[in-house]
C-alpha cells in the first residue's frame, strides 16, 4: 500500500551512526525517516527521496531483574522483549502482535493485554537516549530534559531518533491464564452484549478483545471452523492464573463456545497468537475510534457491517481499555484520552492491488456506521496516511497538542522529524 522510496537507507549500528545521519540529513536538506519495527500502518518509517535511518540491526534487550528494569535498543520488537524478560517472569506492557516495534508503539502510547493492570508502554518508560535535530545526543527522563521526556511518551516520534529505551517491568508469566472463546457470527450480537457486561465488571487483571472476522486456518481453531464467520472473545488475566479462573469462567460458560482455548499456558504463546493474521507484505487499511460505552445501536452497526466483510484477512477488533491507565494523571505525559474505555479498529487486509477499492470501501463504510457512537477522539498509533491534522489534534486534545507543539519548536524548529503523525512546531 505504501510506495515511498528513500534515496538512502542507513543501517545504523550505534548512536554515533545516528548522529552522523541526523547531521547529514539536516545539512543537506534531505527528508528524514526512521524505521523501528516497520509496523506503522501509515508507512511512517519511510520517506520519499530522503534518508531512512534503519534501526533493525539494533534489537538487543537487557533485563535487570533486581531492579525490575528492561532496556531495549531503538529497533527492538516486542517479541525480543518477551524472549528476554519472560524467563525472569517479567513483562513490559506491549501490543497484541509480537513483531510490532517497541519504538513507534511506545512513543504513541501503546496498549495490549497487560496494560489495564500495568499501564501503557509509555507510562512505564523511565528514560530514553535520543539524538535531537541539532545532532546532540541527550538523555531524557523525569529529572533530565523533562519536557522532552514528557513529549516522548505519546508524541509519536516527532522529537528525535531514540537509540535506547529504559522501562519499568512488572511481574507476569512465564505461565498465564489466557486464550480465546469462539462463537459463530450468527451469535455475534449476544456475544458482543456479553463482552459489554464482562468488561463493565472486570477487574484490572482481566483484558478482553472482541474479534469479528472470517476464521483463519490456524492450528488452535478446529478445522470445521476455518473459513466461517466468527465472533470471538480473546482474553488475558494479568496475575496469578488461579486467581483469574472465576473471571474466565464467565467467558467459558457463556453460550456454549464452538472453540475454547482459554487455559494456563506460556504467556509468549498468547502474545504470538495473532501474529500469523497480520503478516508483512499484505495490503492494509485501518479506521479506528475510541468509545465510552457500547450501546445496542453500536453493536447492531458493528455486527451488520462485519457480516458484509469483503476479505478473509480483514477483521474488526474491539479492545477493552480503562483500568490503571485511566486513573493516572491525564497530564502525566503526552498520551491522549487515557480514559477511553474501548478502542475499535476496523482492519481491512487483502493481497491484490486490484481489490484495493473494494476493501477500503468496506472499512470506510464500517467506520461511517460506528463513528456517530464514538467519543470523537482517536488513537495516533492506529491512524492511516489519510487522517489529517484535525484527527491528530483530536487524538491529543487541545492542551496536550499545544504543549507538544511548544516542545517541538524548542527541539526541532525546522520539523526534521515527522513522526508517525506529524506535530508541527508552534
Ligand atoms: C499488526 C499490528 C498490530 C498492532 N497492535 C497494536 C496494539 O496492540 N496496541 C497498540 O497500541 N498499537 C498497535 N499497533 C500500532 C503500532 O503501535 C504502531 O503502528 C507503531 O507505530 C508501530 O511501531 P514500529 O516501531 O513498529 O513502527 P515504524 O513503522 O518502524 O515507525 C513508526 C514511526 O515511529 C518512529 N520511530 C520508529 N523507530 C524510532 C526510533 N528508534 N526513534 C525515533 N522514532 C522512531 C518513526 O517516526 C516512524 O515514523 C499495531 C500495528 C500493527 C501493524
PDB file of N, CA and C in Angstrom, residues 157-254:
ATOM      1  N   UNK A 157       7.150  10.183  18.135  1.00  0.00           N
ATOM      2  CA  UNK A 157       8.435  10.170  17.419  1.00  0.00           C
ATOM      3  C   UNK A 157       8.750  11.463  16.690  1.00  0.00           C
ATOM      4  N   UNK A 158       8.174  12.566  17.168  1.00  0.00           N
ATOM      5  CA  UNK A 158       8.391  13.860  16.498  1.00  0.00           C
ATOM      6  C   UNK A 158       9.610  14.619  17.000  1.00  0.00           C
ATOM      7  N   UNK A 159      10.359  14.041  17.948  1.00  0.00           N
ATOM      8  CA  UNK A 159      11.333  14.864  18.669  1.00  0.00           C
ATOM      9  C   UNK A 159      12.782  14.416  18.538  1.00  0.00           C
ATOM     10  N   UNK A 160      13.016  13.299  17.846  1.00  0.00           N
ATOM     11  CA  UNK A 160      14.391  12.850  17.680  1.00  0.00           C
ATOM     12  C   UNK A 160      14.453  11.361  17.408  1.00  0.00           C
ATOM     13  N   UNK A 161      15.670  10.870  17.228  1.00  0.00           N
ATOM     14  CA  UNK A 161      15.883   9.440  16.968  1.00  0.00           C
ATOM     15  C   UNK A 161      16.305   8.770  18.270  1.00  0.00           C
ATOM     16  N   UNK A 162      15.502   7.829  18.728  1.00  0.00           N
ATOM     17  CA  UNK A 162      15.770   7.181  20.019  1.00  0.00           C
ATOM     18  C   UNK A 162      16.649   5.954  19.793  1.00  0.00           C
ATOM     19  N   UNK A 163      17.749   5.898  20.523  1.00  0.00           N
ATOM     20  CA  UNK A 163      18.643   4.740  20.366  1.00  0.00           C
ATOM     21  C   UNK A 163      18.459   3.713  21.475  1.00  0.00           C
ATOM     22  N   UNK A 164      17.886   4.136  22.622  1.00  0.00           N
ATOM     23  CA  UNK A 164      17.547   3.125  23.629  1.00  0.00           C
ATOM     24  C   UNK A 164      16.428   3.597  24.543  1.00  0.00           C
ATOM     25  N   UNK A 165      15.683   2.593  25.011  1.00  0.00           N
ATOM     26  CA  UNK A 165      14.539   2.823  25.907  1.00  0.00           C
ATOM     27  C   UNK A 165      14.799   2.079  27.216  1.00  0.00           C
ATOM     28  N   UNK A 166      14.427   2.698  28.331  1.00  0.00           N
ATOM     29  CA  UNK A 166      14.515   2.025  29.627  1.00  0.00           C
ATOM     30  C   UNK A 166      13.107   1.968  30.226  1.00  0.00           C
ATOM     31  N   UNK A 167      12.659   0.745  30.559  1.00  0.00           N
ATOM     32  CA  UNK A 167      11.295   0.547  31.058  1.00  0.00           C
ATOM     33  C   UNK A 167      11.277  -0.021  32.472  1.00  0.00           C
ATOM     34  N   UNK A 168      10.219   0.308  33.198  1.00  0.00           N
ATOM     35  CA  UNK A 168       9.872  -0.389  34.431  1.00  0.00           C
ATOM     36  C   UNK A 168       9.178  -1.691  34.010  1.00  0.00           C
ATOM     37  N   UNK A 169       9.577  -2.821  34.601  1.00  0.00           N
ATOM     38  CA  UNK A 169       8.952  -4.104  34.258  1.00  0.00           C
ATOM     39  C   UNK A 169       8.037  -4.563  35.394  1.00  0.00           C
ATOM     40  N   UNK A 170       7.112  -5.461  35.058  1.00  0.00           N
ATOM     41  CA  UNK A 170       6.142  -5.974  36.043  1.00  0.00           C
ATOM     42  C   UNK A 170       6.240  -7.489  36.127  1.00  0.00           C
ATOM     43  N   UNK A 171       5.877  -8.041  37.271  1.00  0.00           N
ATOM     44  CA  UNK A 171       5.853  -9.491  37.431  1.00  0.00           C
ATOM     45  C   UNK A 171       4.671 -10.074  36.661  1.00  0.00           C
ATOM     46  N   UNK A 172       4.936 -10.950  35.724  1.00  0.00           N
ATOM     47  CA  UNK A 172       3.871 -11.639  34.971  1.00  0.00           C
ATOM     48  C   UNK A 172       4.513 -12.736  34.136  1.00  0.00           C
ATOM     49  N   UNK A 173       3.921 -13.947  34.167  1.00  0.00           N
ATOM     50  CA  UNK A 173       4.469 -15.049  33.400  1.00  0.00           C
ATOM     51  C   UNK A 173       5.532 -15.794  34.187  1.00  0.00           C
ATOM     52  N   UNK A 174       6.211 -16.757  33.594  1.00  0.00           N
ATOM     53  CA  UNK A 174       6.086 -17.178  32.195  1.00  0.00           C
ATOM     54  C   UNK A 174       4.786 -17.915  31.862  1.00  0.00           C
ATOM     55  N   UNK A 175       4.015 -18.377  32.906  1.00  0.00           N
ATOM     56  CA  UNK A 175       2.724 -19.000  32.623  1.00  0.00           C
ATOM     57  C   UNK A 175       1.632 -17.961  32.866  1.00  0.00           C
ATOM     58  N   UNK A 176       0.597 -17.995  32.050  1.00  0.00           N
ATOM     59  CA  UNK A 176      -0.510 -17.048  32.241  1.00  0.00           C
ATOM     60  C   UNK A 176      -1.812 -17.708  31.815  1.00  0.00           C
ATOM     61  N   UNK A 177      -2.905 -17.221  32.398  1.00  0.00           N
ATOM     62  CA  UNK A 177      -4.235 -17.735  32.046  1.00  0.00           C
ATOM     63  C   UNK A 177      -4.773 -16.875  30.902  1.00  0.00           C
ATOM     64  N   UNK A 178      -4.914 -17.483  29.737  1.00  0.00           N
ATOM     65  CA  UNK A 178      -5.304 -16.676  28.573  1.00  0.00           C
ATOM     66  C   UNK A 178      -5.753 -17.576  27.426  1.00  0.00           C
ATOM     67  N   UNK A 179      -6.303 -16.971  26.390  1.00  0.00           N
ATOM     68  CA  UNK A 179      -6.772 -17.726  25.227  1.00  0.00           C
ATOM     69  C   UNK A 179      -7.979 -17.048  24.622  1.00  0.00           C
ATOM     70  N   UNK A 180      -8.875 -17.874  24.050  1.00  0.00           N
ATOM     71  CA  UNK A 180      -9.977 -17.278  23.287  1.00  0.00           C
ATOM     72  C   UNK A 180     -11.180 -18.231  23.266  1.00  0.00           C
ATOM     73  N   UNK A 181     -12.374 -17.666  23.361  1.00  0.00           N
ATOM     74  CA  UNK A 181     -13.575 -18.467  23.102  1.00  0.00           C
ATOM     75  C   UNK A 181     -14.165 -18.007  21.773  1.00  0.00           C
ATOM     76  N   UNK A 182     -14.667 -18.980  21.006  1.00  0.00           N
ATOM     77  CA  UNK A 182     -15.130 -18.666  19.647  1.00  0.00           C
ATOM     78  C   UNK A 182     -16.593 -19.083  19.477  1.00  0.00           C
ATOM     79  N   UNK A 183     -17.352 -18.192  18.850  1.00  0.00           N
ATOM     80  CA  UNK A 183     -18.765 -18.470  18.558  1.00  0.00           C
ATOM     81  C   UNK A 183     -19.001 -18.208  17.060  1.00  0.00           C
ATOM     82  N   UNK A 184     -20.062 -18.791  16.502  1.00  0.00           N
ATOM     83  CA  UNK A 184     -20.378 -18.446  15.112  1.00  0.00           C
ATOM     84  C   UNK A 184     -20.863 -17.006  15.011  1.00  0.00           C
ATOM     85  N   UNK A 185     -20.643 -16.370  13.876  1.00  0.00           N
ATOM     86  CA  UNK A 185     -21.055 -14.963  13.686  1.00  0.00           C
ATOM     87  C   UNK A 185     -22.558 -14.796  13.915  1.00  0.00           C
ATOM     88  N   UNK A 186     -23.343 -15.853  13.678  1.00  0.00           N
ATOM     89  CA  UNK A 186     -24.793 -15.758  13.887  1.00  0.00           C
ATOM     90  C   UNK A 186     -25.121 -15.343  15.324  1.00  0.00           C
ATOM     91  N   UNK A 187     -24.208 -15.606  16.261  1.00  0.00           N
ATOM     92  CA  UNK A 187     -24.471 -15.237  17.666  1.00  0.00           C
ATOM     93  C   UNK A 187     -23.750 -13.939  18.068  1.00  0.00           C
ATOM     94  N   UNK A 188     -23.275 -13.211  17.063  1.00  0.00           N
ATOM     95  CA  UNK A 188     -22.383 -12.074  17.356  1.00  0.00           C
ATOM     96  C   UNK A 188     -23.018 -11.015  18.256  1.00  0.00           C
ATOM     97  N   UNK A 189     -24.322 -10.741  18.059  1.00  0.00           N
ATOM     98  CA  UNK A 189     -24.945  -9.694  18.892  1.00  0.00           C
ATOM     99  C   UNK A 189     -24.936 -10.095  20.372  1.00  0.00           C
ATOM    100  N   UNK A 190     -25.281 -11.355  20.636  1.00  0.00           N
ATOM    101  CA  UNK A 190     -25.274 -11.832  22.033  1.00  0.00           C
ATOM    102  C   UNK A 190     -23.858 -11.843  22.598  1.00  0.00           C
ATOM    103  N   UNK A 191     -22.914 -12.245  21.757  1.00  0.00           N
ATOM    104  CA  UNK A 191     -21.510 -12.295  22.205  1.00  0.00           C
ATOM    105  C   UNK A 191     -21.036 -10.875  22.537  1.00  0.00           C
ATOM    106  N   UNK A 192     -21.402  -9.924  21.704  1.00  0.00           N
ATOM    107  CA  UNK A 192     -20.971  -8.533  21.944  1.00  0.00           C
ATOM    108  C   UNK A 192     -21.602  -7.993  23.226  1.00  0.00           C
ATOM    109  N   UNK A 193     -22.858  -8.361  23.479  1.00  0.00           N
ATOM    110  CA  UNK A 193     -23.507  -7.897  24.728  1.00  0.00           C
ATOM    111  C   UNK A 193     -22.845  -8.549  25.946  1.00  0.00           C
ATOM    112  N   UNK A 194     -22.460  -9.801  25.783  1.00  0.00           N
ATOM    113  CA  UNK A 194     -21.764 -10.480  26.888  1.00  0.00           C
ATOM    114  C   UNK A 194     -20.391  -9.840  27.115  1.00  0.00           C
ATOM    115  N   UNK A 195     -19.737  -9.472  26.024  1.00  0.00           N
ATOM    116  CA  UNK A 195     -18.455  -8.761  26.111  1.00  0.00           C
ATOM    117  C   UNK A 195     -18.661  -7.457  26.886  1.00  0.00           C
ATOM    118  N   UNK A 196     -19.757  -6.745  26.570  1.00  0.00           N
ATOM    119  CA  UNK A 196     -20.040  -5.472  27.258  1.00  0.00           C
ATOM    120  C   UNK A 196     -20.211  -5.688  28.761  1.00  0.00           C
ATOM    121  N   UNK A 197     -20.977  -6.727  29.108  1.00  0.00           N
ATOM    122  CA  UNK A 197     -21.234  -6.986  30.530  1.00  0.00           C
ATOM    123  C   UNK A 197     -19.956  -7.415  31.263  1.00  0.00           C
ATOM    124  N   UNK A 198     -19.216  -8.318  30.630  1.00  0.00           N
ATOM    125  CA  UNK A 198     -17.986  -8.818  31.277  1.00  0.00           C
ATOM    126  C   UNK A 198     -16.982  -7.686  31.465  1.00  0.00           C
ATOM    127  N   UNK A 199     -16.830  -6.868  30.448  1.00  0.00           N
ATOM    128  CA  UNK A 199     -15.823  -5.808  30.539  1.00  0.00           C
ATOM    129  C   UNK A 199     -16.253  -4.704  31.505  1.00  0.00           C
ATOM    130  N   UNK A 200     -17.569  -4.487  31.633  1.00  0.00           N
ATOM    131  CA  UNK A 200     -18.054  -3.445  32.558  1.00  0.00           C
ATOM    132  C   UNK A 200     -17.707  -3.804  33.994  1.00  0.00           C
ATOM    133  N   UNK A 201     -17.678  -5.113  34.287  1.00  0.00           N
ATOM    134  CA  UNK A 201     -17.464  -5.548  35.681  1.00  0.00           C
ATOM    135  C   UNK A 201     -16.052  -6.053  35.932  1.00  0.00           C
ATOM    136  N   UNK A 202     -15.206  -6.018  34.911  1.00  0.00           N
ATOM    137  CA  UNK A 202     -13.903  -6.703  35.026  1.00  0.00           C
ATOM    138  C   UNK A 202     -12.931  -5.995  35.966  1.00  0.00           C
ATOM    139  N   UNK A 203     -12.169  -6.775  36.744  1.00  0.00           N
ATOM    140  CA  UNK A 203     -11.059  -6.174  37.492  1.00  0.00           C
ATOM    141  C   UNK A 203      -9.933  -5.810  36.522  1.00  0.00           C
ATOM    142  N   UNK A 204      -8.974  -4.993  36.985  1.00  0.00           N
ATOM    143  CA  UNK A 204      -7.882  -4.561  36.098  1.00  0.00           C
ATOM    144  C   UNK A 204      -7.108  -5.736  35.507  1.00  0.00           C
ATOM    145  N   UNK A 205      -7.095  -6.856  36.221  1.00  0.00           N
ATOM    146  CA  UNK A 205      -6.300  -8.011  35.757  1.00  0.00           C
ATOM    147  C   UNK A 205      -6.847  -8.606  34.462  1.00  0.00           C
ATOM    148  N   UNK A 206      -8.137  -8.404  34.206  1.00  0.00           N
ATOM    149  CA  UNK A 206      -8.739  -9.026  33.019  1.00  0.00           C
ATOM    150  C   UNK A 206      -8.771  -8.047  31.853  1.00  0.00           C
ATOM    151  N   UNK A 207      -8.317  -8.509  30.702  1.00  0.00           N
ATOM    152  CA  UNK A 207      -8.423  -7.703  29.476  1.00  0.00           C
ATOM    153  C   UNK A 207      -9.042  -8.565  28.387  1.00  0.00           C
ATOM    154  N   UNK A 208     -10.098  -8.049  27.754  1.00  0.00           N
ATOM    155  CA  UNK A 208     -10.816  -8.808  26.723  1.00  0.00           C
ATOM    156  C   UNK A 208     -10.750  -8.078  25.381  1.00  0.00           C
ATOM    157  N   UNK A 209     -10.793  -8.865  24.344  1.00  0.00           N
ATOM    158  CA  UNK A 209     -10.751  -8.334  22.977  1.00  0.00           C
ATOM    159  C   UNK A 209     -11.811  -9.062  22.160  1.00  0.00           C
ATOM    160  N   UNK A 210     -12.762  -8.298  21.619  1.00  0.00           N
ATOM    161  CA  UNK A 210     -13.790  -8.904  20.760  1.00  0.00           C
ATOM    162  C   UNK A 210     -13.275  -8.894  19.318  1.00  0.00           C
ATOM    163  N   UNK A 211     -13.386 -10.035  18.648  1.00  0.00           N
ATOM    164  CA  UNK A 211     -12.881 -10.136  17.272  1.00  0.00           C
ATOM    165  C   UNK A 211     -14.009 -10.626  16.369  1.00  0.00           C
ATOM    166  N   UNK A 212     -14.294  -9.879  15.311  1.00  0.00           N
ATOM    167  CA  UNK A 212     -15.271 -10.313  14.313  1.00  0.00           C
ATOM    168  C   UNK A 212     -14.523 -10.483  13.000  1.00  0.00           C
ATOM    169  N   UNK A 213     -14.593 -11.676  12.409  1.00  0.00           N
ATOM    170  CA  UNK A 213     -13.849 -11.924  11.172  1.00  0.00           C
ATOM    171  C   UNK A 213     -14.230 -13.285  10.603  1.00  0.00           C
ATOM    172  N   UNK A 214     -13.605 -13.644   9.487  1.00  0.00           N
ATOM    173  CA  UNK A 214     -13.722 -14.999   8.964  1.00  0.00           C
ATOM    174  C   UNK A 214     -12.579 -15.800   9.571  1.00  0.00           C
ATOM    175  N   UNK A 215     -12.893 -16.967  10.122  1.00  0.00           N
ATOM    176  CA  UNK A 215     -11.872 -17.726  10.856  1.00  0.00           C
ATOM    177  C   UNK A 215     -10.727 -18.141   9.932  1.00  0.00           C
ATOM    178  N   UNK A 216      -9.500 -17.797  10.302  1.00  0.00           N
ATOM    179  CA  UNK A 216      -8.357 -18.241   9.508  1.00  0.00           C
ATOM    180  C   UNK A 216      -8.044 -19.712   9.808  1.00  0.00           C
ATOM    181  N   UNK A 217      -7.272 -20.322   8.933  1.00  0.00           N
ATOM    182  CA  UNK A 217      -6.905 -21.735   9.131  1.00  0.00           C
ATOM    183  C   UNK A 217      -5.718 -21.817  10.079  1.00  0.00           C
ATOM    184  N   UNK A 218      -5.968 -21.510  11.351  1.00  0.00           N
ATOM    185  CA  UNK A 218      -4.882 -21.557  12.337  1.00  0.00           C
ATOM    186  C   UNK A 218      -5.034 -22.818  13.176  1.00  0.00           C
ATOM    187  N   UNK A 219      -3.910 -23.363  13.647  1.00  0.00           N
ATOM    188  CA  UNK A 219      -3.977 -24.655  14.339  1.00  0.00           C
ATOM    189  C   UNK A 219      -4.807 -24.648  15.620  1.00  0.00           C
ATOM    190  N   UNK A 220      -4.941 -23.485  16.281  1.00  0.00           N
ATOM    191  CA  UNK A 220      -5.681 -23.508  17.535  1.00  0.00           C
ATOM    192  C   UNK A 220      -7.199 -23.450  17.344  1.00  0.00           C
ATOM    193  N   UNK A 221      -7.667 -23.364  16.079  1.00  0.00           N
ATOM    194  CA  UNK A 221      -9.105 -23.430  15.833  1.00  0.00           C
ATOM    195  C   UNK A 221      -9.434 -24.752  15.143  1.00  0.00           C
ATOM    196  N   UNK A 222     -10.559 -25.410  15.515  1.00  0.00           N
ATOM    197  CA  UNK A 222     -10.935 -26.666  14.859  1.00  0.00           C
ATOM    198  C   UNK A 222     -11.131 -26.451  13.354  1.00  0.00           C
ATOM    199  N   UNK A 223     -10.762 -27.470  12.570  1.00  0.00           N
ATOM    200  CA  UNK A 223     -10.828 -27.350  11.094  1.00  0.00           C
ATOM    201  C   UNK A 223     -12.221 -26.970  10.612  1.00  0.00           C
ATOM    202  N   UNK A 224     -13.241 -27.486  11.290  1.00  0.00           N
ATOM    203  CA  UNK A 224     -14.623 -27.220  10.857  1.00  0.00           C
ATOM    204  C   UNK A 224     -14.959 -25.725  10.886  1.00  0.00           C
ATOM    205  N   UNK A 225     -14.213 -24.984  11.684  1.00  0.00           N
ATOM    206  CA  UNK A 225     -14.490 -23.541  11.791  1.00  0.00           C
ATOM    207  C   UNK A 225     -13.794 -22.717  10.716  1.00  0.00           C
ATOM    208  N   UNK A 226     -12.721 -23.269  10.146  1.00  0.00           N
ATOM    209  CA  UNK A 226     -11.911 -22.499   9.188  1.00  0.00           C
ATOM    210  C   UNK A 226     -12.784 -21.952   8.065  1.00  0.00           C
ATOM    211  N   UNK A 227     -12.532 -20.714   7.698  1.00  0.00           N
ATOM    212  CA  UNK A 227     -13.235 -20.025   6.599  1.00  0.00           C
ATOM    213  C   UNK A 227     -14.697 -19.728   6.901  1.00  0.00           C
ATOM    214  N   UNK A 228     -15.125 -19.871   8.168  1.00  0.00           N
ATOM    215  CA  UNK A 228     -16.502 -19.490   8.517  1.00  0.00           C
ATOM    216  C   UNK A 228     -16.471 -18.187   9.324  1.00  0.00           C
ATOM    217  N   UNK A 229     -17.514 -17.355   9.241  1.00  0.00           N
ATOM    218  CA  UNK A 229     -17.515 -16.097  10.011  1.00  0.00           C
ATOM    219  C   UNK A 229     -17.689 -16.360  11.506  1.00  0.00           C
ATOM    220  N   UNK A 230     -16.889 -15.694  12.317  1.00  0.00           N
ATOM    221  CA  UNK A 230     -16.904 -15.954  13.758  1.00  0.00           C
ATOM    222  C   UNK A 230     -16.949 -14.654  14.575  1.00  0.00           C
ATOM    223  N   UNK A 231     -17.394 -14.821  15.821  1.00  0.00           N
ATOM    224  CA  UNK A 231     -17.320 -13.743  16.818  1.00  0.00           C
ATOM    225  C   UNK A 231     -16.573 -14.341  18.002  1.00  0.00           C
ATOM    226  N   UNK A 232     -15.370 -13.873  18.243  1.00  0.00           N
ATOM    227  CA  UNK A 232     -14.539 -14.476  19.290  1.00  0.00           C
ATOM    228  C   UNK A 232     -14.249 -13.450  20.377  1.00  0.00           C
ATOM    229  N   UNK A 233     -14.052 -13.935  21.600  1.00  0.00           N
ATOM    230  CA  UNK A 233     -13.529 -13.066  22.662  1.00  0.00           C
ATOM    231  C   UNK A 233     -12.207 -13.658  23.124  1.00  0.00           C
ATOM    232  N   UNK A 234     -11.138 -12.921  22.866  1.00  0.00           N
ATOM    233  CA  UNK A 234      -9.825 -13.321  23.374  1.00  0.00           C
ATOM    234  C   UNK A 234      -9.639 -12.620  24.711  1.00  0.00           C
ATOM    235  N   UNK A 235      -8.931 -13.277  25.632  1.00  0.00           N
ATOM    236  CA  UNK A 235      -8.805 -12.695  26.973  1.00  0.00           C
ATOM    237  C   UNK A 235      -7.483 -13.082  27.605  1.00  0.00           C
ATOM    238  N   UNK A 236      -7.026 -12.211  28.488  1.00  0.00           N
ATOM    239  CA  UNK A 236      -5.786 -12.480  29.214  1.00  0.00           C
ATOM    240  C   UNK A 236      -5.949 -12.010  30.654  1.00  0.00           C
ATOM    241  N   UNK A 237      -5.485 -12.824  31.585  1.00  0.00           N
ATOM    242  CA  UNK A 237      -5.509 -12.475  33.005  1.00  0.00           C
ATOM    243  C   UNK A 237      -4.088 -12.103  33.411  1.00  0.00           C
ATOM    244  N   UNK A 238      -3.897 -10.861  33.835  1.00  0.00           N
ATOM    245  CA  UNK A 238      -2.560 -10.427  34.251  1.00  0.00           C
ATOM    246  C   UNK A 238      -2.448 -10.607  35.756  1.00  0.00           C
ATOM    247  N   UNK A 239      -1.915 -11.738  36.147  1.00  0.00           N
ATOM    248  CA  UNK A 239      -1.798 -12.040  37.576  1.00  0.00           C
ATOM    249  C   UNK A 239      -1.726 -13.532  37.761  1.00  0.00           C
ATOM    250  N   UNK A 240      -1.831 -13.970  39.009  1.00  0.00           N
ATOM    251  CA  UNK A 240      -1.788 -15.392  39.329  1.00  0.00           C
ATOM    252  C   UNK A 240      -2.915 -16.124  38.582  1.00  0.00           C
ATOM    253  N   UNK A 241      -2.603 -17.131  37.757  1.00  0.00           N
ATOM    254  CA  UNK A 241      -3.648 -17.806  36.976  1.00  0.00           C
ATOM    255  C   UNK A 241      -4.795 -18.336  37.834  1.00  0.00           C
ATOM    256  N   UNK A 242      -4.493 -18.848  39.014  1.00  0.00           N
ATOM    257  CA  UNK A 242      -5.563 -19.420  39.855  1.00  0.00           C
ATOM    258  C   UNK A 242      -6.579 -18.346  40.234  1.00  0.00           C
ATOM    259  N   UNK A 243      -6.100 -17.129  40.431  1.00  0.00           N
ATOM    260  CA  UNK A 243      -6.998 -16.048  40.847  1.00  0.00           C
ATOM    261  C   UNK A 243      -7.921 -15.595  39.712  1.00  0.00           C
ATOM    262  N   UNK A 244      -7.566 -15.938  38.477  1.00  0.00           N
ATOM    263  CA  UNK A 244      -8.356 -15.460  37.347  1.00  0.00           C
ATOM    264  C   UNK A 244      -9.418 -16.434  36.881  1.00  0.00           C
ATOM    265  N   UNK A 245      -9.463 -17.606  37.522  1.00  0.00           N
ATOM    266  CA  UNK A 245     -10.350 -18.642  36.983  1.00  0.00           C
ATOM    267  C   UNK A 245     -11.832 -18.281  37.011  1.00  0.00           C
ATOM    268  N   UNK A 246     -12.265 -17.619  38.069  1.00  0.00           N
ATOM    269  CA  UNK A 246     -13.708 -17.322  38.115  1.00  0.00           C
ATOM    270  C   UNK A 246     -14.068 -16.255  37.081  1.00  0.00           C
ATOM    271  N   UNK A 247     -13.179 -15.281  36.856  1.00  0.00           N
ATOM    272  CA  UNK A 247     -13.450 -14.265  35.824  1.00  0.00           C
ATOM    273  C   UNK A 247     -13.513 -14.924  34.445  1.00  0.00           C
ATOM    274  N   UNK A 248     -12.620 -15.849  34.192  1.00  0.00           N
ATOM    275  CA  UNK A 248     -12.595 -16.513  32.880  1.00  0.00           C
ATOM    276  C   UNK A 248     -13.800 -17.439  32.708  1.00  0.00           C
ATOM    277  N   UNK A 249     -14.313 -17.968  33.838  1.00  0.00           N
ATOM    278  CA  UNK A 249     -15.462 -18.875  33.734  1.00  0.00           C
ATOM    279  C   UNK A 249     -16.648 -18.177  33.079  1.00  0.00           C
ATOM    280  N   UNK A 250     -16.783 -16.874  33.318  1.00  0.00           N
ATOM    281  CA  UNK A 250     -17.869 -16.100  32.702  1.00  0.00           C
ATOM    282  C   UNK A 250     -17.819 -16.206  31.175  1.00  0.00           C
ATOM    283  N   UNK A 251     -16.607 -16.194  30.645  1.00  0.00           N
ATOM    284  CA  UNK A 251     -16.446 -16.277  29.187  1.00  0.00           C
ATOM    285  C   UNK A 251     -16.621 -17.717  28.706  1.00  0.00           C
ATOM    286  N   UNK A 252     -16.087 -18.652  29.479  1.00  0.00           N
ATOM    287  CA  UNK A 252     -16.054 -20.052  29.037  1.00  0.00           C
ATOM    288  C   UNK A 252     -17.438 -20.710  29.059  1.00  0.00           C
ATOM    289  N   UNK A 253     -18.313 -20.213  29.970  1.00  0.00           N
ATOM    290  CA  UNK A 253     -19.612 -20.888  30.112  1.00  0.00           C
ATOM    291  C   UNK A 253     -20.721 -20.176  29.338  1.00  0.00           C
ATOM    292  N   UNK A 254     -20.424 -19.000  28.793  1.00  0.00           N
ATOM    293  CA  UNK A 254     -21.483 -18.257  28.091  1.00  0.00           C
ATOM    294  C   UNK A 254     -21.759 -18.879  26.707  1.00  0.00           C
TER     295      UNK A 254
END
